[in-house]
Amino acid sequence: MDNTTKREFPSDFLWGSASAAYQIEGGYLEDGKGMSNWDAFVRIPGKTFKSTTGDIAVDHYHRYKEDIALMAQMGLKTYRFSVAWARIYPNGNGELNKKGVEFYNNLIDECLKYNIEPMVTIFHWDLPQSLVDEYGGWENRNIVDDYVNYAKTLFKEFGNKVKYWITLNEQNIFTSLGWLTAQHPPGKFDDKKMFYQVNHHAFMAHAKAVIAYREMGGCGKIGASFAYTPSYALDCRPSNAMSKYNYDDLKNFWWLDVYGYGRYPKAAMTYLKRKGIAPEIKQGDENILKKAAMEIDFMGVNYYQSCVCEYNPMDGVTPYGTMNTTGVKGSSQVVGIPGIYKNPANPYLMTTDWDWSIDPVGLKYCCREITSRYNLPIIISENGLGAFDKKETDNSIHDDYRIKYLEEHVKSLGEAISEGCEVLAYCTWSFTDLLSWLNGYQKRYGFIYVDRDENDSAPMTRYKKDSYFWYKKVIETNGKCIE
Ligand code: BGP
């Protein structure tokens, strides 16, 4: 707590890096893969930066061996990737696509060949479009059975080789952007009632998959990954302190408490009931959520930034402010819920070109909160800096800003560990550059520069950035080099 303790990472600490199928694979209709909701969404004019798609992405589908060899050279201990549901079940349910299973078997084997622990995300936002056409996807409770069937297929096919499973990636983000702000599929605006209902379906899908994993004898580790944006009250004015409390109940604990305790936060639920937007919960659901909460092995955290909470008057800002998807600093607007909270900028923190605050302490804050509140081990499943990178004429990429960002966050994580948090893994976002959902290819996160831009005919050659060599050293010394 006093920051004087030595930062030590456990000897079996998993230094890793993460990706998601839609953002990296490409091959969007190859070898029997079906269309996903994202394949359909990006074709609607104006939805993504310069109309970018993941049709080819960074061609990992064909270059995974090259990418994993680069990971091995670096000494990476774990590679977190997601499975594209529509490669396994092109229609979401029904007939299994053997070619899809084969691809992921090859990918997993390639990791294992180099002693890289595969960490598999079951759902990272790309939903088979057939399920949307058939019954509305996550809006219909039928999704729970189809998701569980798909998850069980993965456990059966890969369960003997994969020891780390992430059920859902950032349920809070894909539902918020999908049903409140219309920025992700299905592109619905302000459908609050449906937003909470969709979330309840997703919680049930997560919970039933966790229970199924155990029933199938799975002895690896399983949990969900949450996009955790911890909050600080603007000042000690009681109304601002209370706005932080409300923000946490509505924006953080609404998800974390269900994963960790199997129940919704009471004040938030009371508020939703009063507004008539609480989800329909069937008899027996609560027991299932509670059972799954007892069975999860870790809390997955995707951490990028913290936020500030201030009281927001009834005629104040809404959740629908402009988001910066261009990299033009200062182009995002303050958002909030009228009468509850708003999130002004933090005057003590610098921001990225996409207006995300840079706050290494926030990472420790997340770990401490999870440890105190849920007493669960933690996997940092994403953390990284999106930036414009420049490839020099000699093909070097000097991303010292990324090194600085990651170094400060790793230090903070080390402090969390020395203060009693059990952290199993740290995955940076991302290993190679890849598609940023709404920001095209210019917002880069990787250790490996991929020579492509918004133009699909680019060569896609891989180049090591300076941060590649930095992370290699961090892994080699188990974090000691940054003391
Ligand atoms: C997380 C997602 C990732 C990734 C990352 C960076 O929310 O899980 O898939 O995209 O954020 O976000 P962005 O690409 O918007 O900068």
Short mmCIF file of C-alpha atoms and ligand atoms in Angstrom, two decimals:
data_model
loop_
_atom_site.label_atom_id
_atom_site.label_comp_id
_atom_site.label_asym_id
_atom_site.label_seq_id
_atom_site.Cartn_x
_atom_site.Cartn_y
_atom_site.Cartn_z
CA MET A 1 0.00 0.00 0.00
CA ASP A 2 2.84 2.35 0.70
CA ASN A 3 4.49 1.57 -2.65
CA THR A 4 7.77 0.60 -1.03
CA THR A 5 7.24 -3.14 -1.38
CA LYS A 6 9.18 -4.88 -4.09
CA ARG A 7 7.18 -5.66 -7.20
CA GLU A 8 7.48 -9.35 -7.96
CA PHE A 9 5.65 -11.34 -10.55
CA PRO A 10 4.97 -15.01 -9.78
CA SER A 11 7.36 -17.41 -11.51
CA ASP A 12 4.53 -18.95 -13.57
CA PHE A 13 3.11 -15.54 -14.55
CA LEU A 14 1.59 -15.56 -18.02
CA TRP A 15 2.95 -12.67 -20.05
CA GLY A 16 0.68 -12.52 -23.04
CA SER A 17 -0.98 -10.63 -25.80
CA ALA A 18 -4.51 -10.68 -27.18
CA SER A 19 -6.51 -10.48 -30.39
CA ALA A 20 -10.04 -11.13 -31.63
CA ALA A 21 -11.06 -13.17 -34.66
CA TYR A 22 -12.89 -10.42 -36.53
CA GLN A 23 -10.09 -7.93 -36.05
CA ILE A 24 -7.23 -10.15 -37.16
CA GLU A 25 -8.25 -13.17 -39.21
CA GLY A 26 -9.77 -12.05 -42.49
CA GLY A 27 -10.85 -14.99 -44.69
CA TYR A 28 -14.36 -13.84 -43.90
CA LEU A 29 -16.14 -16.34 -46.13
CA GLU A 30 -13.40 -18.89 -46.44
CA ASP A 31 -13.63 -22.64 -45.84
CA GLY A 32 -17.33 -22.63 -45.12
CA LYS A 33 -17.46 -19.72 -42.66
CA GLY A 34 -20.88 -18.06 -42.42
CA MET A 35 -21.59 -14.33 -42.35
CA SER A 36 -21.39 -12.65 -38.95
CA ASN A 37 -23.29 -9.63 -37.67
CA TRP A 38 -20.09 -7.61 -38.12
CA ASP A 39 -19.64 -8.78 -41.73
CA ALA A 40 -23.11 -7.40 -42.35
CA PHE A 41 -22.80 -4.24 -40.21
CA VAL A 42 -19.59 -2.91 -41.77
CA ARG A 43 -21.36 -2.94 -45.15
CA ILE A 44 -23.83 -0.30 -43.99
CA PRO A 45 -22.44 3.04 -45.26
CA GLY A 46 -21.02 5.33 -42.59
CA LYS A 47 -20.71 2.75 -39.82
CA THR A 48 -16.92 2.40 -39.68
CA PHE A 49 -13.95 4.68 -40.24
CA LYS A 50 -13.47 4.98 -44.01
CA SER A 51 -15.81 1.97 -44.38
CA THR A 52 -13.12 -0.45 -43.19
CA THR A 53 -14.04 -4.10 -42.86
CA GLY A 54 -12.47 -7.24 -41.43
CA ASP A 55 -12.86 -9.09 -44.75
CA ILE A 56 -9.11 -9.50 -44.96
CA ALA A 57 -8.13 -7.84 -41.66
CA VAL A 58 -4.41 -8.57 -41.21
CA ASP A 59 -4.74 -11.97 -42.85
CA HIS A 60 -3.96 -13.99 -39.72
CA TYR A 61 -6.13 -16.76 -41.15
CA HIS A 62 -3.38 -17.44 -43.67
CA ARG A 63 -0.39 -16.09 -41.73
CA TYR A 64 -1.01 -17.48 -38.25
CA LYS A 65 2.15 -19.60 -38.42
CA GLU A 66 4.27 -16.54 -39.15
CA ASP A 67 2.54 -14.58 -36.36
CA ILE A 68 2.93 -17.34 -33.80
CA ALA A 69 6.59 -17.81 -34.74
CA LEU A 70 7.07 -14.11 -33.96
CA MET A 71 5.34 -14.64 -30.61
CA ALA A 72 7.63 -17.58 -29.90
CA GLN A 73 10.74 -15.57 -30.75
CA MET A 74 9.56 -12.96 -28.30
CA GLY A 75 9.04 -15.59 -25.60
CA LEU A 76 5.31 -14.94 -25.18
CA LYS A 77 3.76 -17.22 -22.55
CA THR A 78 0.12 -16.96 -23.57
CA TYR A 79 -1.80 -15.93 -26.67
CA ARG A 80 -5.39 -14.88 -26.13
CA PHE A 81 -7.50 -15.16 -29.28
CA SER A 82 -11.17 -15.62 -30.02
CA VAL A 83 -13.03 -18.19 -32.07
CA ALA A 84 -15.31 -16.93 -34.83
CA TRP A 85 -18.61 -18.63 -33.99
CA ALA A 86 -19.61 -18.57 -37.68
CA ARG A 87 -16.51 -20.61 -38.61
CA ILE A 88 -17.63 -23.39 -36.27
CA TYR A 89 -21.36 -23.11 -36.94
CA PRO A 90 -21.86 -21.09 -40.15
CA ASN A 91 -25.54 -20.70 -39.25
CA GLY A 92 -24.95 -20.34 -35.53
CA ASN A 93 -26.48 -23.74 -34.81
CA GLY A 94 -27.09 -26.92 -36.79
CA GLU A 95 -24.29 -28.32 -38.87
CA LEU A 96 -20.70 -28.14 -37.64
CA ASN A 97 -18.11 -26.83 -40.09
CA LYS A 98 -15.19 -29.26 -39.86
CA LYS A 99 -12.87 -26.84 -41.67
CA GLY A 100 -13.46 -24.24 -38.97
CA VAL A 101 -12.64 -26.72 -36.22
CA GLU A 102 -9.53 -27.70 -38.15
CA PHE A 103 -8.33 -24.10 -38.36
CA TYR A 104 -8.52 -23.57 -34.60
CA ASN A 105 -6.97 -26.98 -33.93
CA ASN A 106 -4.04 -25.94 -36.10
CA LEU A 107 -3.81 -22.56 -34.39
CA ILE A 108 -3.85 -24.14 -30.93
CA ASP A 109 -1.28 -26.77 -31.95
CA GLU A 110 0.95 -24.07 -33.36
CA CYS A 111 0.84 -22.26 -29.99
CA LEU A 112 1.53 -25.44 -28.05
CA LYS A 113 4.45 -26.29 -30.30
CA TYR A 114 6.21 -23.26 -28.80
CA ASN A 115 4.84 -23.69 -25.27
CA ILE A 116 2.52 -20.74 -25.71
CA GLU A 117 -0.58 -21.25 -23.58
CA PRO A 118 -3.69 -20.75 -25.72
CA MET A 119 -6.30 -18.59 -23.98
CA VAL A 120 -9.58 -18.84 -25.86
CA THR A 121 -12.34 -16.24 -25.93
CA ILE A 122 -15.57 -17.96 -26.92
CA PHE A 123 -17.38 -14.80 -27.99
CA HIS A 124 -15.64 -11.60 -28.99
CA TRP A 125 -18.61 -9.86 -30.63
CA ASP A 126 -18.93 -11.60 -34.02
CA LEU A 127 -22.30 -13.35 -33.92
CA PRO A 128 -23.50 -15.56 -36.79
CA GLN A 129 -25.83 -13.34 -38.82
CA SER A 130 -28.20 -16.30 -39.27
CA LEU A 131 -29.10 -16.10 -35.59
CA VAL A 132 -29.91 -12.43 -35.98
CA ASP A 133 -32.11 -13.20 -39.00
CA GLU A 134 -33.69 -16.22 -37.32
CA TYR A 135 -34.71 -14.71 -34.00
CA GLY A 136 -32.93 -11.40 -33.34
CA GLY A 137 -29.68 -12.77 -31.87
CA TRP A 138 -29.03 -11.67 -28.29
CA GLU A 139 -32.51 -10.12 -28.08
CA ASN A 140 -34.13 -13.52 -27.88
CA ARG A 141 -33.64 -16.00 -25.07
CA ASN A 142 -33.05 -18.74 -27.67
CA ILE A 143 -29.52 -17.37 -27.90
CA VAL A 144 -28.70 -18.92 -24.53
CA ASP A 145 -29.08 -22.48 -25.81
CA ASP A 146 -27.29 -21.78 -29.06
CA TYR A 147 -24.40 -20.12 -27.27
CA VAL A 148 -24.12 -23.00 -24.79
CA ASN A 149 -24.23 -25.54 -27.61
CA TYR A 150 -21.43 -23.64 -29.39
CA ALA A 151 -19.38 -23.33 -26.18
CA LYS A 152 -19.79 -27.05 -25.46
CA THR A 153 -18.55 -27.82 -28.96
CA LEU A 154 -15.38 -25.82 -28.24
CA PHE A 155 -14.91 -27.56 -24.87
CA LYS A 156 -15.31 -30.94 -26.58
CA GLU A 157 -13.07 -30.19 -29.57
CA PHE A 158 -10.31 -28.24 -27.82
CA GLY A 159 -10.81 -28.91 -24.10
CA ASN A 160 -7.90 -31.32 -23.84
CA LYS A 161 -5.51 -28.63 -25.11
CA VAL A 162 -6.96 -25.33 -23.85
CA LYS A 163 -6.77 -24.52 -20.14
CA TYR A 164 -7.99 -20.92 -20.16
CA TRP A 165 -11.46 -19.97 -21.35
CA ILE A 166 -13.12 -16.56 -21.55
CA THR A 167 -16.87 -16.85 -22.04
CA LEU A 168 -17.69 -13.32 -23.21
CA ASN A 169 -15.53 -10.37 -24.14
CA GLU A 170 -16.75 -7.05 -22.74
CA GLN A 171 -20.44 -7.79 -22.45
CA ASN A 172 -20.83 -4.22 -21.16
CA ILE A 173 -19.37 -2.73 -24.34
CA PHE A 174 -21.00 -4.81 -27.06
CA THR A 175 -24.42 -4.33 -25.46
CA SER A 176 -23.96 -0.59 -24.78
CA LEU A 177 -22.73 0.18 -28.27
CA GLY A 178 -25.24 -2.21 -29.82
CA TRP A 179 -28.44 -1.11 -28.09
CA LEU A 180 -27.82 2.32 -26.57
CA THR A 181 -25.59 4.27 -28.92
CA ALA A 182 -26.09 2.39 -32.23
CA GLN A 183 -22.34 2.26 -32.95
CA HIS A 184 -22.08 -1.54 -33.05
CA PRO A 185 -24.53 -4.11 -34.45
CA PRO A 186 -27.47 -4.27 -34.34
CA GLY A 187 -27.15 -0.45 -34.35
CA LYS A 188 -30.08 0.32 -32.09
CA PHE A 189 -30.43 3.66 -30.40
CA ASP A 190 -31.60 4.18 -26.83
CA ASP A 191 -33.38 0.82 -26.49
CA LYS A 192 -32.86 0.70 -22.72
CA LYS A 193 -35.38 -2.01 -21.98
CA MET A 194 -33.83 -4.27 -24.61
CA PHE A 195 -30.33 -3.35 -23.44
CA TYR A 196 -31.00 -4.84 -20.00
CA GLN A 197 -32.83 -7.81 -21.47
CA VAL A 198 -29.98 -8.58 -23.85
CA ASN A 199 -27.60 -8.37 -20.92
CA HIS A 200 -29.66 -10.81 -18.93
CA HIS A 201 -29.53 -13.28 -21.84
CA ALA A 202 -25.78 -12.81 -22.06
CA PHE A 203 -25.40 -13.42 -18.30
CA MET A 204 -27.45 -16.61 -18.60
CA ALA A 205 -25.37 -17.75 -21.59
CA HIS A 206 -22.17 -17.10 -19.64
CA ALA A 207 -23.47 -18.84 -16.51
CA LYS A 208 -24.78 -21.91 -18.30
CA ALA A 209 -21.55 -22.28 -20.27
CA VAL A 210 -19.51 -22.13 -17.06
CA ILE A 211 -21.72 -24.78 -15.47
CA ALA A 212 -21.58 -26.95 -18.63
CA TYR A 213 -17.78 -26.71 -18.65
CA ARG A 214 -17.61 -28.13 -15.15
CA GLU A 215 -20.22 -30.79 -15.91
CA MET A 216 -18.11 -31.89 -18.87
CA GLY A 217 -15.18 -32.36 -16.51
CA GLY A 218 -13.32 -29.22 -17.59
CA CYS A 219 -10.52 -28.64 -15.13
CA GLY A 220 -9.00 -25.54 -16.70
CA LYS A 221 -9.86 -21.99 -15.72
CA ILE A 222 -12.95 -20.16 -16.91
CA GLY A 223 -14.38 -16.64 -16.47
CA ALA A 224 -15.64 -13.58 -18.36
CA SER A 225 -13.68 -10.48 -19.46
CA PHE A 226 -15.09 -7.15 -18.44
CA ALA A 227 -14.17 -3.70 -19.80
CA TYR A 228 -13.46 -2.12 -16.46
CA THR A 229 -13.35 1.67 -16.35
CA PRO A 230 -12.83 2.49 -12.67
CA SER A 231 -14.16 5.82 -11.48
CA TYR A 232 -12.96 8.68 -9.27
CA ALA A 233 -15.33 11.28 -7.80
CA LEU A 234 -14.54 14.75 -9.16
CA ASP A 235 -14.21 16.09 -5.61
CA CYS A 236 -15.56 15.58 -2.10
CA ARG A 237 -18.88 17.31 -2.75
CA PRO A 238 -21.39 14.69 -1.52
CA SER A 239 -23.40 14.91 -4.75
CA ASN A 240 -20.27 14.04 -6.73
CA ALA A 241 -19.34 11.23 -4.35
CA MET A 242 -22.85 9.87 -4.79
CA SER A 243 -22.61 10.17 -8.57
CA LYS A 244 -19.53 7.95 -8.43
CA TYR A 245 -21.44 5.43 -6.36
CA ASN A 246 -24.31 5.43 -8.84
CA TYR A 247 -21.93 5.17 -11.78
CA ASP A 248 -20.26 2.14 -10.22
CA ASP A 249 -23.55 0.37 -9.56
CA LEU A 250 -24.88 1.05 -13.06
CA LYS A 251 -21.70 0.81 -15.14
CA ASN A 252 -19.38 -1.56 -13.31
CA PHE A 253 -21.00 -3.64 -10.58
CA TRP A 254 -24.04 -4.34 -12.78
CA TRP A 255 -21.73 -6.80 -14.59
CA LEU A 256 -19.04 -7.57 -12.05
CA ASP A 257 -21.53 -8.48 -9.30
CA VAL A 258 -23.36 -10.92 -11.56
CA TYR A 259 -20.11 -12.64 -12.56
CA GLY A 260 -18.69 -12.54 -9.04
CA TYR A 261 -21.76 -12.95 -6.80
CA GLY A 262 -24.53 -14.11 -9.15
CA ARG A 263 -26.78 -11.17 -8.32
CA TYR A 264 -27.56 -7.66 -9.58
CA PRO A 265 -26.72 -4.61 -7.45
CA LYS A 266 -29.85 -3.71 -5.49
CA ALA A 267 -29.94 0.07 -5.91
CA ALA A 268 -29.40 -0.20 -9.65
CA MET A 269 -32.12 -2.83 -9.98
CA THR A 270 -34.53 -0.70 -7.94
CA TYR A 271 -33.81 2.26 -10.23
CA LEU A 272 -34.42 0.18 -13.37
CA LYS A 273 -37.66 -1.23 -11.99
CA ARG A 274 -38.90 2.24 -11.22
CA LYS A 275 -38.09 3.28 -14.78
CA GLY A 276 -39.78 0.17 -16.18
CA ILE A 277 -36.62 -1.02 -17.92
CA ALA A 278 -35.56 -3.90 -15.66
CA PRO A 279 -34.96 -7.22 -17.44
CA GLU A 280 -37.39 -10.11 -17.25
CA ILE A 281 -35.82 -12.72 -15.02
CA LYS A 282 -37.27 -16.23 -15.12
CA GLN A 283 -37.72 -18.46 -12.14
CA GLY A 284 -34.54 -20.41 -11.56
CA ASP A 285 -32.28 -17.85 -13.28
CA GLU A 286 -30.96 -16.49 -10.02
CA ASN A 287 -29.86 -19.93 -8.87
CA ILE A 288 -28.04 -20.52 -12.13
CA LEU A 289 -26.25 -17.16 -11.90
CA LYS A 290 -25.27 -17.92 -8.29
CA LYS A 291 -24.02 -21.39 -9.15
CA ALA A 292 -21.87 -20.04 -11.98
CA ALA A 293 -20.48 -17.32 -9.70
CA MET A 294 -19.22 -20.08 -7.39
CA GLU A 295 -17.60 -21.87 -10.33
CA ILE A 296 -15.63 -19.12 -12.09
CA ASP A 297 -11.89 -19.13 -11.60
CA PHE A 298 -10.98 -15.55 -12.36
CA MET A 299 -12.25 -12.12 -13.25
CA GLY A 300 -11.02 -11.04 -16.66
CA VAL A 301 -10.26 -7.33 -16.92
CA ASN A 302 -9.76 -5.29 -20.05
CA TYR A 303 -8.29 -2.05 -18.80
CA TYR A 304 -7.62 1.02 -20.91
CA GLN A 305 -8.62 4.05 -18.86
CA SER A 306 -10.29 5.43 -15.75
CA CYS A 307 -13.02 8.07 -15.58
CA VAL A 308 -14.24 10.91 -13.39
CA CYS A 309 -17.76 11.19 -11.99
CA GLU A 310 -19.62 14.40 -11.35
CA TYR A 311 -23.29 15.04 -10.64
CA ASN A 312 -25.20 15.58 -13.89
CA PRO A 313 -28.35 17.74 -13.66
CA MET A 314 -31.61 16.55 -15.22
CA ASP A 315 -31.05 18.79 -18.23
CA GLY A 316 -27.39 17.74 -18.45
CA VAL A 317 -25.44 15.64 -20.94
CA THR A 318 -26.76 12.34 -22.34
CA PRO A 319 -24.97 9.06 -23.15
CA TYR A 320 -25.10 9.96 -26.84
CA GLY A 321 -22.17 12.36 -27.25
CA THR A 322 -19.75 12.08 -30.16
CA MET A 323 -17.05 9.45 -29.79
CA ASN A 324 -13.59 10.16 -31.17
CA THR A 325 -13.03 7.61 -33.97
CA THR A 326 -10.63 9.73 -36.01
CA GLY A 327 -7.67 10.28 -33.71
CA VAL A 328 -8.32 14.04 -33.71
CA LYS A 329 -7.58 14.91 -30.08
CA GLY A 330 -10.41 16.63 -28.24
CA SER A 331 -13.15 15.56 -30.65
CA SER A 332 -15.07 13.41 -28.14
CA GLN A 333 -17.85 14.83 -26.02
CA VAL A 334 -18.63 14.43 -22.33
CA VAL A 335 -21.34 11.83 -21.71
CA GLY A 336 -23.49 10.83 -18.75
CA ILE A 337 -26.98 10.02 -17.54
CA PRO A 338 -29.13 13.05 -16.70
CA GLY A 339 -29.90 13.23 -12.99
CA ILE A 340 -27.22 10.66 -12.15
CA TYR A 341 -23.64 11.23 -13.32
CA LYS A 342 -21.45 12.59 -16.08
CA ASN A 343 -17.84 11.83 -16.94
CA PRO A 344 -15.79 15.02 -17.40
CA ALA A 345 -12.11 14.85 -18.34
CA ASN A 346 -9.56 14.24 -15.59
CA PRO A 347 -7.34 17.36 -15.36
CA TYR A 348 -4.54 15.31 -13.80
CA LEU A 349 -4.19 12.86 -16.67
CA MET A 350 -2.89 12.97 -20.23
CA THR A 351 -4.98 11.42 -22.98
CA THR A 352 -4.32 9.43 -26.13
CA ASP A 353 -5.09 10.86 -29.58
CA TRP A 354 -8.47 9.14 -29.24
CA ASP A 355 -9.16 10.97 -25.95
CA TRP A 356 -8.73 7.95 -23.70
CA SER A 357 -7.19 8.96 -20.36
CA ILE A 358 -3.81 7.41 -19.54
CA ASP A 359 -3.90 6.20 -15.97
CA PRO A 360 -1.64 3.34 -14.82
CA VAL A 361 -2.92 3.72 -11.23
CA GLY A 362 -6.39 2.83 -12.51
CA LEU A 363 -5.14 -0.66 -13.33
CA LYS A 364 -4.08 -1.21 -9.74
CA TYR A 365 -7.38 0.27 -8.60
CA CYS A 366 -9.29 -2.34 -10.63
CA CYS A 367 -7.22 -5.17 -9.20
CA ARG A 368 -7.61 -3.95 -5.64
CA GLU A 369 -11.37 -3.49 -6.02
CA ILE A 370 -11.85 -6.98 -7.47
CA THR A 371 -9.67 -8.53 -4.79
CA SER A 372 -11.53 -6.83 -1.95
CA ARG A 373 -14.99 -7.25 -3.42
CA TYR A 374 -14.88 -10.73 -4.97
CA ASN A 375 -11.68 -12.30 -3.69
CA LEU A 376 -11.03 -13.75 -7.14
CA PRO A 377 -7.82 -14.18 -9.12
CA ILE A 378 -7.49 -11.74 -12.01
CA ILE A 379 -6.51 -12.05 -15.63
CA ILE A 380 -5.71 -8.77 -17.33
CA SER A 381 -7.04 -9.82 -20.69
CA GLU A 382 -6.37 -6.51 -22.47
CA ASN A 383 -4.32 -3.38 -21.89
CA GLY A 384 -2.60 -1.23 -24.47
CA LEU A 385 -2.16 2.04 -26.28
CA GLY A 386 -3.83 2.87 -29.58
CA ALA A 387 -1.59 5.28 -31.48
CA PHE A 388 -0.45 6.48 -34.89
CA ASP A 389 2.83 4.67 -35.63
CA LYS A 390 5.34 5.63 -38.25
CA LYS A 391 7.45 3.13 -40.15
CA GLU A 392 10.80 4.72 -40.96
CA THR A 393 12.59 4.23 -44.28
CA ASP A 394 14.77 1.54 -42.68
CA ASN A 395 11.57 -0.26 -41.58
CA SER A 396 12.09 0.49 -37.88
CA ILE A 397 9.18 1.73 -35.77
CA HIS A 398 10.10 3.82 -32.74
CA ASP A 399 7.04 3.51 -30.49
CA ASP A 400 8.63 4.79 -27.29
CA TYR A 401 5.21 6.21 -26.24
CA ARG A 402 3.81 2.65 -26.25
CA ILE A 403 6.75 1.35 -24.24
CA LYS A 404 6.20 4.11 -21.70
CA TYR A 405 2.47 3.38 -21.48
CA LEU A 406 2.97 -0.37 -21.03
CA GLU A 407 5.89 0.03 -18.65
CA GLU A 408 3.87 2.26 -16.31
CA HIS A 409 0.95 -0.18 -16.39
CA VAL A 410 3.15 -3.21 -15.73
CA LYS A 411 4.70 -1.37 -12.77
CA SER A 412 1.27 -0.63 -11.40
CA LEU A 413 0.22 -4.25 -11.86
CA GLY A 414 3.35 -5.36 -10.00
CA GLU A 415 2.30 -3.10 -7.12
CA ALA A 416 -1.17 -4.64 -7.11
CA ILE A 417 0.42 -8.08 -6.82
CA SER A 418 2.69 -6.99 -4.00
CA GLU A 419 -0.37 -5.55 -2.24
CA GLY A 420 -2.10 -8.94 -2.22
CA CYS A 421 -3.89 -9.26 -5.57
CA GLU A 422 -3.59 -12.62 -7.26
CA VAL A 423 -2.93 -11.86 -10.91
CA LEU A 424 -2.50 -14.82 -13.24
CA ALA A 425 -1.82 -13.15 -16.57
CA TYR A 426 -1.26 -9.87 -18.35
CA CYS A 427 -2.26 -9.69 -22.00
CA THR A 428 -1.42 -6.61 -23.95
CA TRP A 429 -3.74 -5.48 -26.70
CA SER A 430 -2.47 -6.46 -29.22
CA PHE A 431 0.35 -8.60 -30.63
CA THR A 432 0.15 -7.55 -34.27
CA ASP A 433 -1.57 -4.40 -35.44
CA LEU A 434 -5.15 -5.22 -36.33
CA LEU A 435 -8.51 -3.70 -37.18
CA SER A 436 -9.92 -1.31 -34.62
CA TRP A 437 -13.70 -1.83 -34.80
CA LEU A 438 -14.69 1.76 -35.50
CA ASN A 439 -11.30 3.37 -36.05
CA GLY A 440 -9.95 1.52 -39.07
CA TYR A 441 -6.33 0.43 -39.34
CA GLN A 442 -4.69 3.72 -38.39
CA LYS A 443 -5.22 3.22 -34.65
CA ARG A 444 -2.43 0.74 -33.98
CA TYR A 445 -1.84 -1.30 -30.84
CA GLY A 446 0.63 -4.04 -31.82
CA PHE A 447 4.23 -4.97 -31.10
CA ILE A 448 4.28 -5.98 -34.75
CA TYR A 449 3.61 -3.34 -37.37
CA VAL A 450 1.46 -4.66 -40.20
CA ASP A 451 1.98 -2.88 -43.46
CA ARG A 452 -1.59 -2.11 -44.33
CA ASP A 453 -3.94 0.85 -44.16
CA GLU A 454 -7.56 1.31 -45.09
CA ASN A 455 -6.69 -0.18 -48.48
CA ASP A 456 -7.16 -3.96 -48.65
CA SER A 457 -4.54 -4.49 -51.34
CA ALA A 458 -1.69 -3.58 -48.96
CA PRO A 459 1.23 -6.05 -48.61
CA MET A 460 0.63 -6.90 -44.92
CA THR A 461 4.31 -7.47 -44.27
CA ARG A 462 5.15 -7.76 -40.57
CA TYR A 463 7.81 -5.53 -38.92
CA LYS A 464 8.97 -5.55 -35.30
CA LYS A 465 8.45 -2.29 -33.44
CA ASP A 466 10.79 -1.15 -30.65
CA SER A 467 8.11 -2.26 -28.17
CA TYR A 468 8.55 -5.85 -29.41
CA PHE A 469 12.12 -5.91 -28.09
CA TRP A 470 11.08 -4.17 -24.89
CA TYR A 471 8.35 -6.76 -24.10
CA LYS A 472 10.75 -9.60 -24.96
CA LYS A 473 13.05 -8.32 -22.22
CA VAL A 474 10.18 -7.91 -19.77
CA ILE A 475 9.24 -11.54 -20.31
CA GLU A 476 12.83 -12.77 -20.14
CA THR A 477 13.38 -11.06 -16.79
CA ASN A 478 9.84 -11.78 -15.50
CA GLY A 479 9.26 -8.04 -15.14
CA LYS A 480 12.49 -7.31 -13.24
CA CYS A 481 13.98 -5.17 -16.02
CA ILE A 482 11.53 -2.39 -15.28
CA GLU A 483 12.27 -2.07 -11.60
C1 BGP B 1 -11.71 -3.47 -26.45
C2 BGP B 1 -12.03 -4.63 -27.33
C3 BGP B 1 -10.98 -4.97 -28.33
C4 BGP B 1 -10.22 -3.78 -28.88
C5 BGP B 1 -9.88 -2.75 -27.83
C6 BGP B 1 -9.36 -1.46 -28.38
O1 BGP B 1 -12.89 -2.84 -26.07
O2 BGP B 1 -12.26 -5.81 -26.57
O3 BGP B 1 -11.55 -5.79 -29.30
O4 BGP B 1 -10.80 -3.27 -30.01
O5 BGP B 1 -10.98 -2.46 -27.01
O6 BGP B 1 -10.43 -0.68 -28.78
P1 BGP B 1 -10.43 0.22 -30.06
O7 BGP B 1 -10.10 -0.72 -31.18
O8 BGP B 1 -11.78 0.79 -30.15
O9 BGP B 1 -9.38 1.24 -29.85
#
